[in-house]
Coordinates of C-alpha atoms and ligand atoms in Angstrom, one line a residue:
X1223 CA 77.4 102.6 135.3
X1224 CA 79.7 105.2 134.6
X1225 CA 83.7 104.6 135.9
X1226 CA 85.5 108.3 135.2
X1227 CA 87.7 107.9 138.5
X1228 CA 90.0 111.4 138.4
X1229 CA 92.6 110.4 137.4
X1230 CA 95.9 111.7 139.0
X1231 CA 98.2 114.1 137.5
X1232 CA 100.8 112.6 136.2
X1233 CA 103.4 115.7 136.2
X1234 CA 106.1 114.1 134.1
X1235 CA 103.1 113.8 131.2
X1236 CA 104.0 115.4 127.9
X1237 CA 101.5 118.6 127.5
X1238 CA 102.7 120.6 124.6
X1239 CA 106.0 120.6 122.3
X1240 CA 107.9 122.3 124.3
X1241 CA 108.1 120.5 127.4
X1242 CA 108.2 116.8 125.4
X1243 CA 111.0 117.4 123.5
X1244 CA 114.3 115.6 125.3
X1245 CA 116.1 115.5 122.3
X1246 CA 115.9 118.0 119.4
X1247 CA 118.4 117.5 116.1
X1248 CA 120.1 120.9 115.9
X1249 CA 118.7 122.9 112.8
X1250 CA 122.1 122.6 111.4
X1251 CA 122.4 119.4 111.0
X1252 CA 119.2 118.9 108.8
X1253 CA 122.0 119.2 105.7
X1254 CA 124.2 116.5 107.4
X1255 CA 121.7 114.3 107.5
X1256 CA 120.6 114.8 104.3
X1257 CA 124.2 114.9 102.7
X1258 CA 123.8 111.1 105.1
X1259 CA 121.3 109.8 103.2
X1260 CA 122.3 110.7 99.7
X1261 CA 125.4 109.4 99.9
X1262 CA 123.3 106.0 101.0
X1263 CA 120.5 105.9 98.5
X1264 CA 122.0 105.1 95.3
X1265 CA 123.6 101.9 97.3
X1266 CA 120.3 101.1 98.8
X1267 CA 118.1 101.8 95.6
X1268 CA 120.2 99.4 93.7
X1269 CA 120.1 96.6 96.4
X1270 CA 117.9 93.8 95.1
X1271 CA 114.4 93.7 96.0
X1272 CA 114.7 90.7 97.6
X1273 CA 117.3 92.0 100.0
X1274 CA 115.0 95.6 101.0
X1275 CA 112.0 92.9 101.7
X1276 CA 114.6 90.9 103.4
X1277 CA 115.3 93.9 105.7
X1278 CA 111.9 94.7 106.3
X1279 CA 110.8 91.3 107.7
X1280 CA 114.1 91.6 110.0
X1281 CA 112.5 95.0 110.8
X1282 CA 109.0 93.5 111.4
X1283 CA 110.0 90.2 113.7
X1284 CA 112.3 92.8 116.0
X1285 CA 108.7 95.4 116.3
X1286 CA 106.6 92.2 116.8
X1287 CA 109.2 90.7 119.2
X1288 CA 108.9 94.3 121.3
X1289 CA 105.7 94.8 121.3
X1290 CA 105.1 95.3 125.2
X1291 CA 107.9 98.2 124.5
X1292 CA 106.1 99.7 121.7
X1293 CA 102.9 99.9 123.5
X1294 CA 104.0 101.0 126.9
X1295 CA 105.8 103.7 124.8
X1296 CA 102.8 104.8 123.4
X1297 CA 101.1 105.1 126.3
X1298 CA 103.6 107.2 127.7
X1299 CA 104.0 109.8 124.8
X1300 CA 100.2 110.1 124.0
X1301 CA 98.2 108.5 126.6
X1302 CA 96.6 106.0 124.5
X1303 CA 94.7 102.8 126.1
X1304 CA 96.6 99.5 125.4
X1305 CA 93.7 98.5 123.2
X1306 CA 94.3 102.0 120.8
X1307 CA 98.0 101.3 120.9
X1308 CA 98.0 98.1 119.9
X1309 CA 95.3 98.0 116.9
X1310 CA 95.4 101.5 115.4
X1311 CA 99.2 101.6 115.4
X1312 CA 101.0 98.5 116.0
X1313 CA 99.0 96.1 114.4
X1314 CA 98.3 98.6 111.0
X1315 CA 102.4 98.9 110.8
X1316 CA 103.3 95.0 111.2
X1317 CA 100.3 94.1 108.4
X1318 CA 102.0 97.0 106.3
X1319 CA 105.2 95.7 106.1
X1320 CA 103.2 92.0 105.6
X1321 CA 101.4 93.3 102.4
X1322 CA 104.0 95.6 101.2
X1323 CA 106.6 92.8 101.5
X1324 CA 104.2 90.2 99.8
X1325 CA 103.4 92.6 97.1
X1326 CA 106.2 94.1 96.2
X1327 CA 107.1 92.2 93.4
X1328 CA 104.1 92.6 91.4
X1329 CA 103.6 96.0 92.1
X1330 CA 106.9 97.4 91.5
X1331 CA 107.1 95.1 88.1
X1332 CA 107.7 96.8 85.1
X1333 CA 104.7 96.6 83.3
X1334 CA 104.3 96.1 79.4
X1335 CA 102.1 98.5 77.2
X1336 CA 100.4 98.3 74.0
X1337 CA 101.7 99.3 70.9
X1338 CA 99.8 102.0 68.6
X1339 CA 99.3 101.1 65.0
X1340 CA 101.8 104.3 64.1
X1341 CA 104.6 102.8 66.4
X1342 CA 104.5 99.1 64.6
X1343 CA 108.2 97.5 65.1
X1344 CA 108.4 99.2 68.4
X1345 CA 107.4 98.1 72.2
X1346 CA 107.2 100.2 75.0
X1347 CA 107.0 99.2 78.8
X1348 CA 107.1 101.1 82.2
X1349 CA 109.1 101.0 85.2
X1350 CA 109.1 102.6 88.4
X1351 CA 112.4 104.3 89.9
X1352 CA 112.9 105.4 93.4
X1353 CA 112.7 109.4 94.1
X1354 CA 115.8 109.4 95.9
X1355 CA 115.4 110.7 99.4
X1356 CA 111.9 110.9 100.5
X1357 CA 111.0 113.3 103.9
X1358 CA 108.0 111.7 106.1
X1359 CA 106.6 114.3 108.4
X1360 CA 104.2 112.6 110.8
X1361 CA 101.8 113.9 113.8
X1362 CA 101.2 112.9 117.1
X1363 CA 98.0 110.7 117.4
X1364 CA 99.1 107.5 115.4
X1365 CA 102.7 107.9 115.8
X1366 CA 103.6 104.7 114.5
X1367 CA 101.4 103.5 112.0
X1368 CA 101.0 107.1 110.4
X1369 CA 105.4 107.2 110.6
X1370 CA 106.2 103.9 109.7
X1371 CA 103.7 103.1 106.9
X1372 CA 104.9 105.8 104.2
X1373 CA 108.3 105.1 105.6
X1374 CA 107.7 101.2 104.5
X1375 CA 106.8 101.9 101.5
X1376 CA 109.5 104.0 100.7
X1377 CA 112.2 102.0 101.7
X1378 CA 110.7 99.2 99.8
X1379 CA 110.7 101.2 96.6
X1380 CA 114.5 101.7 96.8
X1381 CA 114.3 105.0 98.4
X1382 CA 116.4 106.1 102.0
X1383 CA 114.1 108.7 104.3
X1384 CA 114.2 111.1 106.8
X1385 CA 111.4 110.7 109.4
X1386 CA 110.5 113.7 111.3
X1387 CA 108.2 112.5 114.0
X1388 CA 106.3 114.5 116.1
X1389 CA 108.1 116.9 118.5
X1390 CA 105.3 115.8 121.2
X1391 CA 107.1 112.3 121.3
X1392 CA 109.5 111.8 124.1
X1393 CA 110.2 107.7 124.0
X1394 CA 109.4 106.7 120.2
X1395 CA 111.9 108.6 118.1
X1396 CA 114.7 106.4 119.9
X1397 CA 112.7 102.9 119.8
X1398 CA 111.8 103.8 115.6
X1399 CA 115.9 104.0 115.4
X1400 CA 116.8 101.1 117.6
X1401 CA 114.3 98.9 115.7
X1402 CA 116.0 99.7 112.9
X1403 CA 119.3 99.1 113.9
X1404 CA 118.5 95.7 115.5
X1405 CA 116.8 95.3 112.3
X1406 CA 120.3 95.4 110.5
X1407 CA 119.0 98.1 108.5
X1408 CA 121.8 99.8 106.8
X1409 CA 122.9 102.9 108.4
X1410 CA 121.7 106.2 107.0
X1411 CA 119.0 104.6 105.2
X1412 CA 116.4 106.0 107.2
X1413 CA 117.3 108.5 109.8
X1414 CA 115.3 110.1 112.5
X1415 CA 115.4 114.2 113.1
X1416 CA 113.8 115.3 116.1
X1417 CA 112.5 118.4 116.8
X1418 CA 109.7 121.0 115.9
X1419 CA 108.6 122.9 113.1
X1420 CA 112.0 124.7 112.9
X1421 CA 113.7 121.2 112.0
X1422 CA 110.9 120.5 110.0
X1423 CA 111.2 123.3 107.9
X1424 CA 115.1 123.0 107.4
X1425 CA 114.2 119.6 106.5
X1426 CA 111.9 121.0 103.4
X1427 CA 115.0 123.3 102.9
X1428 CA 117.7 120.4 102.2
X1429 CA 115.5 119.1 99.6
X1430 CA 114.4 115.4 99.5
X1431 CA 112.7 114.6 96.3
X1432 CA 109.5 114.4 97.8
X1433 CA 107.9 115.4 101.0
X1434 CA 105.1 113.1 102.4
X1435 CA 103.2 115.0 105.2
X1436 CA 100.7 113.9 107.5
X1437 CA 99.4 116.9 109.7
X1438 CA 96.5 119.5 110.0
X1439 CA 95.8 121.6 107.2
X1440 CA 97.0 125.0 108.2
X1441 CA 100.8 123.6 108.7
X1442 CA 100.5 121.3 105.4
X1443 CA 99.6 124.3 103.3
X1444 CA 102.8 126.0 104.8
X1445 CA 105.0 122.8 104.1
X1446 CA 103.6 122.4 100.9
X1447 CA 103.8 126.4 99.7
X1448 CA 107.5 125.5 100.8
X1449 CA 107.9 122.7 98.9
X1450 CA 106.5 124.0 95.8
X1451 CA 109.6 126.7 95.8
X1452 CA 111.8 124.2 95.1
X1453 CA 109.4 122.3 92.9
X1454 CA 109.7 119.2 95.5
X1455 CA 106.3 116.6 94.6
X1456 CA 104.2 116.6 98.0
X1457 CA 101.7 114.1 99.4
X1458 CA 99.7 115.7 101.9
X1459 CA 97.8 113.8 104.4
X1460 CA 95.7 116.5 106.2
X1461 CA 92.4 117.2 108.8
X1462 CA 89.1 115.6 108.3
X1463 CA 85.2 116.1 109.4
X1464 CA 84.0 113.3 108.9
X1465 CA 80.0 112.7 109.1
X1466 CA 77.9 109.6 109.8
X1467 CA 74.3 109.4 108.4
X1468 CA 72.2 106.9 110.0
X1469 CA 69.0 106.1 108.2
X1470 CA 66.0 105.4 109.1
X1471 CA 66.4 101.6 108.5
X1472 CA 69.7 101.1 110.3
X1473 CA 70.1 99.0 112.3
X1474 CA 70.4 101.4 115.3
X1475 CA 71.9 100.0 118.4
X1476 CA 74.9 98.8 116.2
X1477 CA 75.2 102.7 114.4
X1478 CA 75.3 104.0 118.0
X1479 CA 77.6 101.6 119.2
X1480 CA 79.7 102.5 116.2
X1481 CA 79.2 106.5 116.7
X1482 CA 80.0 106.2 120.0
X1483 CA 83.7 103.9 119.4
X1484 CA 84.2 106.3 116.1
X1485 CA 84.1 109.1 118.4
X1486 CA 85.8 109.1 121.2
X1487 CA 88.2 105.8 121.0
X1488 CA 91.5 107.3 120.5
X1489 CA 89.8 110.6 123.1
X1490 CA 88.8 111.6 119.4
X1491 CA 92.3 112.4 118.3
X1492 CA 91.7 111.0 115.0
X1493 CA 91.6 112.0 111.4
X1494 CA 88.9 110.0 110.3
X1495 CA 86.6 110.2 113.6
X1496 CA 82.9 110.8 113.3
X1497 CA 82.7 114.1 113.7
X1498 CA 79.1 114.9 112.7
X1499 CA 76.6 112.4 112.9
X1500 CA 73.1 113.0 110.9
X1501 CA 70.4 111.0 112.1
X1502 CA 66.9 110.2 110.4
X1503 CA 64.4 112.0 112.5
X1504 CA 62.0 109.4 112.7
X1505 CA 64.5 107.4 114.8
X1506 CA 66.4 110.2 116.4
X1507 CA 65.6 110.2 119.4
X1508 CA 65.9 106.5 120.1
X1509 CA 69.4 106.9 119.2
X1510 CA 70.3 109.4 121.2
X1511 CA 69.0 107.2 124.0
X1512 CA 71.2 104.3 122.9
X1513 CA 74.2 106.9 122.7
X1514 CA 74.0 108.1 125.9
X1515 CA 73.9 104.5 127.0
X1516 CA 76.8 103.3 125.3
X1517 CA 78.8 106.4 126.7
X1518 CA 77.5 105.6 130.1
X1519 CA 79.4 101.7 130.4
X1520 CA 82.9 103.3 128.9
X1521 CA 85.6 102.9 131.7
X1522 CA 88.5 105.6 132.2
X1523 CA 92.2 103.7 131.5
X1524 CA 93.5 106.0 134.3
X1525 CA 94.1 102.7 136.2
X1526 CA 94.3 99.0 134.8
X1527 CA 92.7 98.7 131.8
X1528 CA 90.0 100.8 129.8
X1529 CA 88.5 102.2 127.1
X1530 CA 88.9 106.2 127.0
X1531 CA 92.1 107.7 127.9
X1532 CA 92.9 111.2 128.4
X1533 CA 93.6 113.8 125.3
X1534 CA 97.5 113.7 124.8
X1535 CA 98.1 117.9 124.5
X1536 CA 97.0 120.9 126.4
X1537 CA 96.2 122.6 123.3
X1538 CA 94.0 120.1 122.2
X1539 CA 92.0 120.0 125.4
X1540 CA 91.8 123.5 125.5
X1541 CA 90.6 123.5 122.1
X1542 CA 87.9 121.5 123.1
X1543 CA 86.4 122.9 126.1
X1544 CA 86.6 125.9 123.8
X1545 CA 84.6 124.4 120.6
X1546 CA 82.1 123.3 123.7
X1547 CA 81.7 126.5 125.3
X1548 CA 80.6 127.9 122.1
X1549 CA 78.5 125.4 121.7
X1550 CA 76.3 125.6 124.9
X1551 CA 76.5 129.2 125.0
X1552 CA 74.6 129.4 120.8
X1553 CA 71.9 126.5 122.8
X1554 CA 73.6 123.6 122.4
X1555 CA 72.1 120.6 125.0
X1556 CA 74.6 118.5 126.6
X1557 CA 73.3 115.1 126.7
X1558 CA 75.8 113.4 128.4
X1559 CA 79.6 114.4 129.9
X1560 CA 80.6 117.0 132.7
X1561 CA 83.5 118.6 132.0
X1562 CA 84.5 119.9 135.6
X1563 CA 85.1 123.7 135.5
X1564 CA 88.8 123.4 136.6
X1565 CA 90.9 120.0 136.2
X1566 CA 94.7 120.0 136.2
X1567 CA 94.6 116.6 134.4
X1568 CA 93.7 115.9 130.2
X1569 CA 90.7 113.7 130.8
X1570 CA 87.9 115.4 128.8
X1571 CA 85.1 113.2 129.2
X1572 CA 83.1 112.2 126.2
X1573 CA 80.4 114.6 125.5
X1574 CA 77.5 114.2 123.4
X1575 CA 75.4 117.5 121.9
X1576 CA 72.2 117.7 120.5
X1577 CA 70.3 121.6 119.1
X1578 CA 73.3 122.0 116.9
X1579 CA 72.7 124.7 114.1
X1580 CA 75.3 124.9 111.6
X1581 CA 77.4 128.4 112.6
X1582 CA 78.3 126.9 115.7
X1583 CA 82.0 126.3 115.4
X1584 CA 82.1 122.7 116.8
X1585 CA 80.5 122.2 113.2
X1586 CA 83.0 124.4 111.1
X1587 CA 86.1 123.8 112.6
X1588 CA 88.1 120.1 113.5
X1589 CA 87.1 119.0 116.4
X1590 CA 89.9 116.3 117.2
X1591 CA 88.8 115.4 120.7
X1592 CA 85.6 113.7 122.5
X1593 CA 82.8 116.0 121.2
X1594 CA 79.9 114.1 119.4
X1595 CA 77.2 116.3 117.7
X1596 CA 74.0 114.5 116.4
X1597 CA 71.4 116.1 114.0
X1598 CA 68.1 115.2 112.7
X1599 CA 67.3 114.9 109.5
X1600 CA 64.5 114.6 107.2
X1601 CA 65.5 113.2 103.6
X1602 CA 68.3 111.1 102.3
X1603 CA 68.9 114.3 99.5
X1604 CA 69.2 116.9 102.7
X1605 CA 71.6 114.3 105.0
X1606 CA 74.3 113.8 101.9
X1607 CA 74.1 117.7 101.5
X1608 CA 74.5 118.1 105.1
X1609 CA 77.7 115.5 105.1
X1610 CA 79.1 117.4 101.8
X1611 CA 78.7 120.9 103.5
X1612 CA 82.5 121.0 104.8
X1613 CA 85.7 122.0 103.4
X1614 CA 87.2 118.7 104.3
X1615 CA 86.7 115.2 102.7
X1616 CA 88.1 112.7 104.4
X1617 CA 86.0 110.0 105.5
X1618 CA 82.1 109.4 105.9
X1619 CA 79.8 106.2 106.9
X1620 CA 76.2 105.5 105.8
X1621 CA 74.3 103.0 108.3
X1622 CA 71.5 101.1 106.5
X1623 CA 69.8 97.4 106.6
X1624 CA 70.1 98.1 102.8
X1625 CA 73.5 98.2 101.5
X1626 CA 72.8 98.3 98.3
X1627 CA 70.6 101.9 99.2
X1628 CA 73.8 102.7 101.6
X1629 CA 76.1 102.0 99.1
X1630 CA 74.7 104.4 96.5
X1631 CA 74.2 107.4 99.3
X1632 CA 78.4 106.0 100.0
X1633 CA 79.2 107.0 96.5
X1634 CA 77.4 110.2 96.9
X1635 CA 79.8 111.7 99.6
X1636 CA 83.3 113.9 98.9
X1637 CA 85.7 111.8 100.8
X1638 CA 88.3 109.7 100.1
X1639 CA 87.0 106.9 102.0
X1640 CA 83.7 105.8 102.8
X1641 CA 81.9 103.0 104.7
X1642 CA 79.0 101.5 105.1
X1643 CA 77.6 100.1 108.5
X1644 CA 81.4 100.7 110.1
X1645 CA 83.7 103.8 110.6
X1646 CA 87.5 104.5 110.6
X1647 CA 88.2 100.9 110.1
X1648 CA 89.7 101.5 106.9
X1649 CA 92.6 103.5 108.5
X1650 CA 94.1 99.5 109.6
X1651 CA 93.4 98.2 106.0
X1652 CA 96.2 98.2 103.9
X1653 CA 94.6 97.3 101.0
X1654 CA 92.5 99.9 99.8
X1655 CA 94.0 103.6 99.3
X1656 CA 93.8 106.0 101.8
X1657 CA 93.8 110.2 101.5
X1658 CA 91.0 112.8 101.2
X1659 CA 89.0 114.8 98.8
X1660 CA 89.0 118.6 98.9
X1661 CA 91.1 120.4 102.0
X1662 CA 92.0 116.6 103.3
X1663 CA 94.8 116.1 101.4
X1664 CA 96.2 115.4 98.0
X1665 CA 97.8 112.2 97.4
X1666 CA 97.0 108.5 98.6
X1667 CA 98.7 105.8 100.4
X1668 CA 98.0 102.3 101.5
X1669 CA 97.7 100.1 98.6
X1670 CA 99.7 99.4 95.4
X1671 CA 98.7 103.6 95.2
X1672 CA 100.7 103.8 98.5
X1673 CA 104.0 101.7 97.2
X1674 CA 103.7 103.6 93.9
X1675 CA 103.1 107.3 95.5
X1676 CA 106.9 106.6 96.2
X1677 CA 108.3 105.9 92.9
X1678 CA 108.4 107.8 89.8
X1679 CA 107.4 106.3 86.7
X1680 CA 109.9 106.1 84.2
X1681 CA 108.5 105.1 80.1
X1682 CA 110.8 103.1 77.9
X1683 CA 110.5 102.6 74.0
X1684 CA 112.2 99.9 72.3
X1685 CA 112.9 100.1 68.6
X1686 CA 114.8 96.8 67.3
X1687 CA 116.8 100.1 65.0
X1688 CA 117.0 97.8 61.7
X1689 CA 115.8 99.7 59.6
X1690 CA 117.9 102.6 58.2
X1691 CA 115.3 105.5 58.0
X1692 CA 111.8 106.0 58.9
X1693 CA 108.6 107.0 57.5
X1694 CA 108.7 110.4 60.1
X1695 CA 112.7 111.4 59.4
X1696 CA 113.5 113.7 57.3
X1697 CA 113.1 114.5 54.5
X1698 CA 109.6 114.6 54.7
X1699 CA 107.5 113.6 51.7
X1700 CA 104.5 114.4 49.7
X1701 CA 103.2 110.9 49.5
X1702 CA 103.8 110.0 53.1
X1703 CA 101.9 112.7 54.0
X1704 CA 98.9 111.2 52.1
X1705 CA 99.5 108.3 53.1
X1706 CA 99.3 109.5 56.9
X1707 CA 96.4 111.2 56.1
X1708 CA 94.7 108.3 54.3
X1709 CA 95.5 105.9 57.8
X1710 CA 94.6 108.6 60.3
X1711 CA 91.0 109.2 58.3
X1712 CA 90.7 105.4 58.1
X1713 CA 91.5 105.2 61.8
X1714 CA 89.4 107.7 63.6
X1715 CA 86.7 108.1 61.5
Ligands
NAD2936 P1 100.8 119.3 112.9 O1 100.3 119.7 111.6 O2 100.9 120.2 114.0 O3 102.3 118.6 112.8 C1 102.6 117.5 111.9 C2 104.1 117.4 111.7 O4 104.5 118.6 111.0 C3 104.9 117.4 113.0 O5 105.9 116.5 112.8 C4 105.4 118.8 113.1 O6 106.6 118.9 113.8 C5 105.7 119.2 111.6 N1 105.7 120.6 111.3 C6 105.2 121.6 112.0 N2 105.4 122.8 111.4 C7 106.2 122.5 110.3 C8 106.9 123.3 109.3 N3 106.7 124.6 109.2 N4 107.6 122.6 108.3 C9 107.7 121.3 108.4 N5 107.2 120.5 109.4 C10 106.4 121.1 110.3 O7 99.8 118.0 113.3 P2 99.6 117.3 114.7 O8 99.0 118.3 115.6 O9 100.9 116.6 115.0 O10 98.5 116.2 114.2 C11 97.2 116.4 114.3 C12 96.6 116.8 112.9 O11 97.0 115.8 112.0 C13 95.1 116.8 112.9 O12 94.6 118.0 112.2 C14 94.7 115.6 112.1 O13 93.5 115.6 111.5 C15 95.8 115.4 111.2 N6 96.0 114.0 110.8 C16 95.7 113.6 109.5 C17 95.7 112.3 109.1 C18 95.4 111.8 107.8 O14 95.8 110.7 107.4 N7 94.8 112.6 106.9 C19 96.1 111.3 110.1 C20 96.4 111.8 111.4 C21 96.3 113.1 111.7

């Protein structure tokens, strides 16, 4: 049955910026800090490899060590279950620095390219350089695997950073520093600035040579309008809407199972949660019925330990109850979760909706908490339109018995990561690049993509320079010219 106990109000609970932040960097010394890290990186950039993956393992054996730490931590700055702090953000950040370290070497390895007939006698090649100083800006729901993994990577490649975190975070700013002190990382090398979007901003201002942002779309266009004033590259990691389709051959108690975890573990703070889920109609209704019995054996994590905590800001909950409202008052029907009238605490229980048209906001806007919409449809054509209909690309599933089928519809969608008969997972899989299509970002990370977003490619020529002239130099002459023109008709005809 059903275990929502109320839980009680925990008064010393984070519930928007202003009342988590303990301690905020002083705008002024954004430059400082900055002037810090300079003055570090051309010592750390020219370290050996070796040494930076050195430092990282330190790094990862101290994390690993703490882990109790990290995860009460969590708990207290978001509200997360144990089970969500542990495997969406510690264990993505300790197999990051696992791949990165093991891959380092062949990923950062110059690599050699082919000559062109015209450039016989020469060989060129490709390395990749460090930026310099790289900014991270990262959010609130995954504050340590969405911190930690482009700051990885960007140590790795020989470059120092400057994390902002969150300003909602009261206890992790100070655990990411110790960590890395107790790491023996060297000092400056990657400095934490607290504080909110006025820090964040001066931090854009002192110019790092490239700003990676994870956030919601409204304040990534700002950052990135700023960083494009003073031409500073920008990876932005941004909102999502992501849809499920389930077909009619799915296999269905799995595909509910899997819409109910994708959306609501986490309270549905997440990026890549299913947002929108499109369901064959001939099998419709039996899903809904398996839905509402998945959501009906989730347990509260008020006390001990369970599977839905409560939504980590005021502003998102409010949000929510909002995007509902709307919902129920353009015919929405609430198939399962009460939200009580008044409650002083963040729990928003998880709330499936079905008689969703398309103008009602909860299908326009982010969601980002525990609201599940399903809708019918008819033909596989109508449910990729459906899933394409959104500004955002993100993420997307496709549940089918045939994955070949599912795997064509996949290909079909506008995100920048897909599934097929699973959801989110990807987010924890450092192998394959992560980053959206269309208003969900520009940029990708995770992956050799995600070491190499943090290096700049630099393109070397080699002549041996025996030869005292060539056929190119001046002065230029009639028969070379034919000649050319004789080689290039020969070549490309
Ligand atoms: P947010 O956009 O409010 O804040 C993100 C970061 O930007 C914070 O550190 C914040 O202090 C900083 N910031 C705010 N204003 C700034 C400014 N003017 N200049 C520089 N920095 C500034 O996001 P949030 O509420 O913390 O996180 C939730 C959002 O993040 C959701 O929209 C979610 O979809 C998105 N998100 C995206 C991904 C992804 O990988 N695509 C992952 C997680 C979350």
């Amino acid at each position: 049955m059903s275990v929502y106990p109320t839980p009680s109000p925990d008064p010393d609970r984070p519930v928007n910026a202003v009342d988590a932040v303990d301690a905020v960097s002083p705008v002024e010394s954004v430059q400082e800090v900055m002037n810090q890290a300079r003055r570090q990186a051309a010592d750390w950039s020219s370290q050996p490899l070796a040494f930076r993956q050195q430092m990282l393992r330190n790094w990862r054996s101290v994390i690993a060590r703490n882990l109790d730490e990290w995860v009460d931590a969590l708990r207290a700055d978001t509200s997360k279950t144990h089970m969500d702090a542990l495997m969406s953000d510690m264990y993505p950040t300790l197999d990051a620095i696992s791949y990165y370290v093991r891959g380092a070497q062949a990923m950062l390895a110059p690599s050699p390219r082919p000559v062109p007939l015209l450039f016989w006698g020469t060989r060129g090649y490709v390395v990749r350089q460090p930026l310099g100083v790289v900014a991270v800006f990262a959010p609130w729901n995954f504050p340590v695997q969405l911190a930690l993994v482009p700051v990885i990577t960007a140590l790795l490649a020989g470059n120092c950073v400057i994390l902002k975190p969150s300003e909602q975070l009261r206890l992790l700013p100070d655990l990411i520093r110790r960590s890395l002190a107790e790491a023996g990382l060297p000092p400056f090398v990657c400095q934490v600035l607290e504080g909110g979007p006025d820090v964040g901003a001066a931090l854009v201002e002192a110019r790092p040579d490239k700003v990676f942002f994870t956030g919601s779309l409204n304040v990534g266009r700002k950052v990135m309008e700023h960083a494009a004033r003073h031409l500073i590259p920008c990876d932005l990691e941004l909102s999502g809407k992501d849809a499920m389709i389930v077909c009619a051959d799915a296999h269905l108690e799995r595909a509910a199972k899997a819409a109910v975890w994708g959306g609501f573990f986490n309270a549905g703070q997440v990026c890549v949660s299913v947002e929108r889920v499109y369901v064959h109609q001939s099998v419709f209704d039996d899903f809904v019925r398996l839905v509402k019995r998945e959501v009906q054996t989730l347990r509260h994590d008020s006390e001990g330990f369970g599977d839905i905590g409560s939504m980590t800001t005021r502003a998102g909950f409010t949000n929510c109850r909002r995007l509902l409202a709307d919902a129920v008052d353009q015919g929405a029907q609430v198939v399962c979760g009460d939200l009580p009238a008044e409650t002083s605490d963040l729990f928003f229980p998880p709330t499936i909706l079905t008689h969703i048209s398309p103008d009602m906001l909860i299908m326009q806007e982010e969601i980002f908490g525990p609201l599940l919409p399903i809708l019918p449809f008819s033909t596989e054509q109508e449910a990729i339109d459906l899933a394409n209909d959104s500004s955002f690309g993100l993420g997307a599933s496709v549940f089918s018995k045939d994955v070949r089928r599912a795997n064509e519809l996949a290909l079909k969608l506008k995100t920048g990561t897909c599934y097929v008969n699973d959801v989110v997972r990807n987010l924890a899989n450092m192998q394959l690049p992560f980053g959206g299509m269309k208003a969900s970002g520009i940029g990708r990370y995770h992956g050799p993509e995600g070491l190499h977003a943090f290096t700049q490619t630099q393109a070397v020529m080699i002549d041996r320079g025996r030869r005292k002239t060539m056929p190119h130099y001046f002065p230029y002459k009639r028969r070379t010219y034919e000649l050319l023109k004789r080689l290039m008709r020969l070549l490309y005809r």
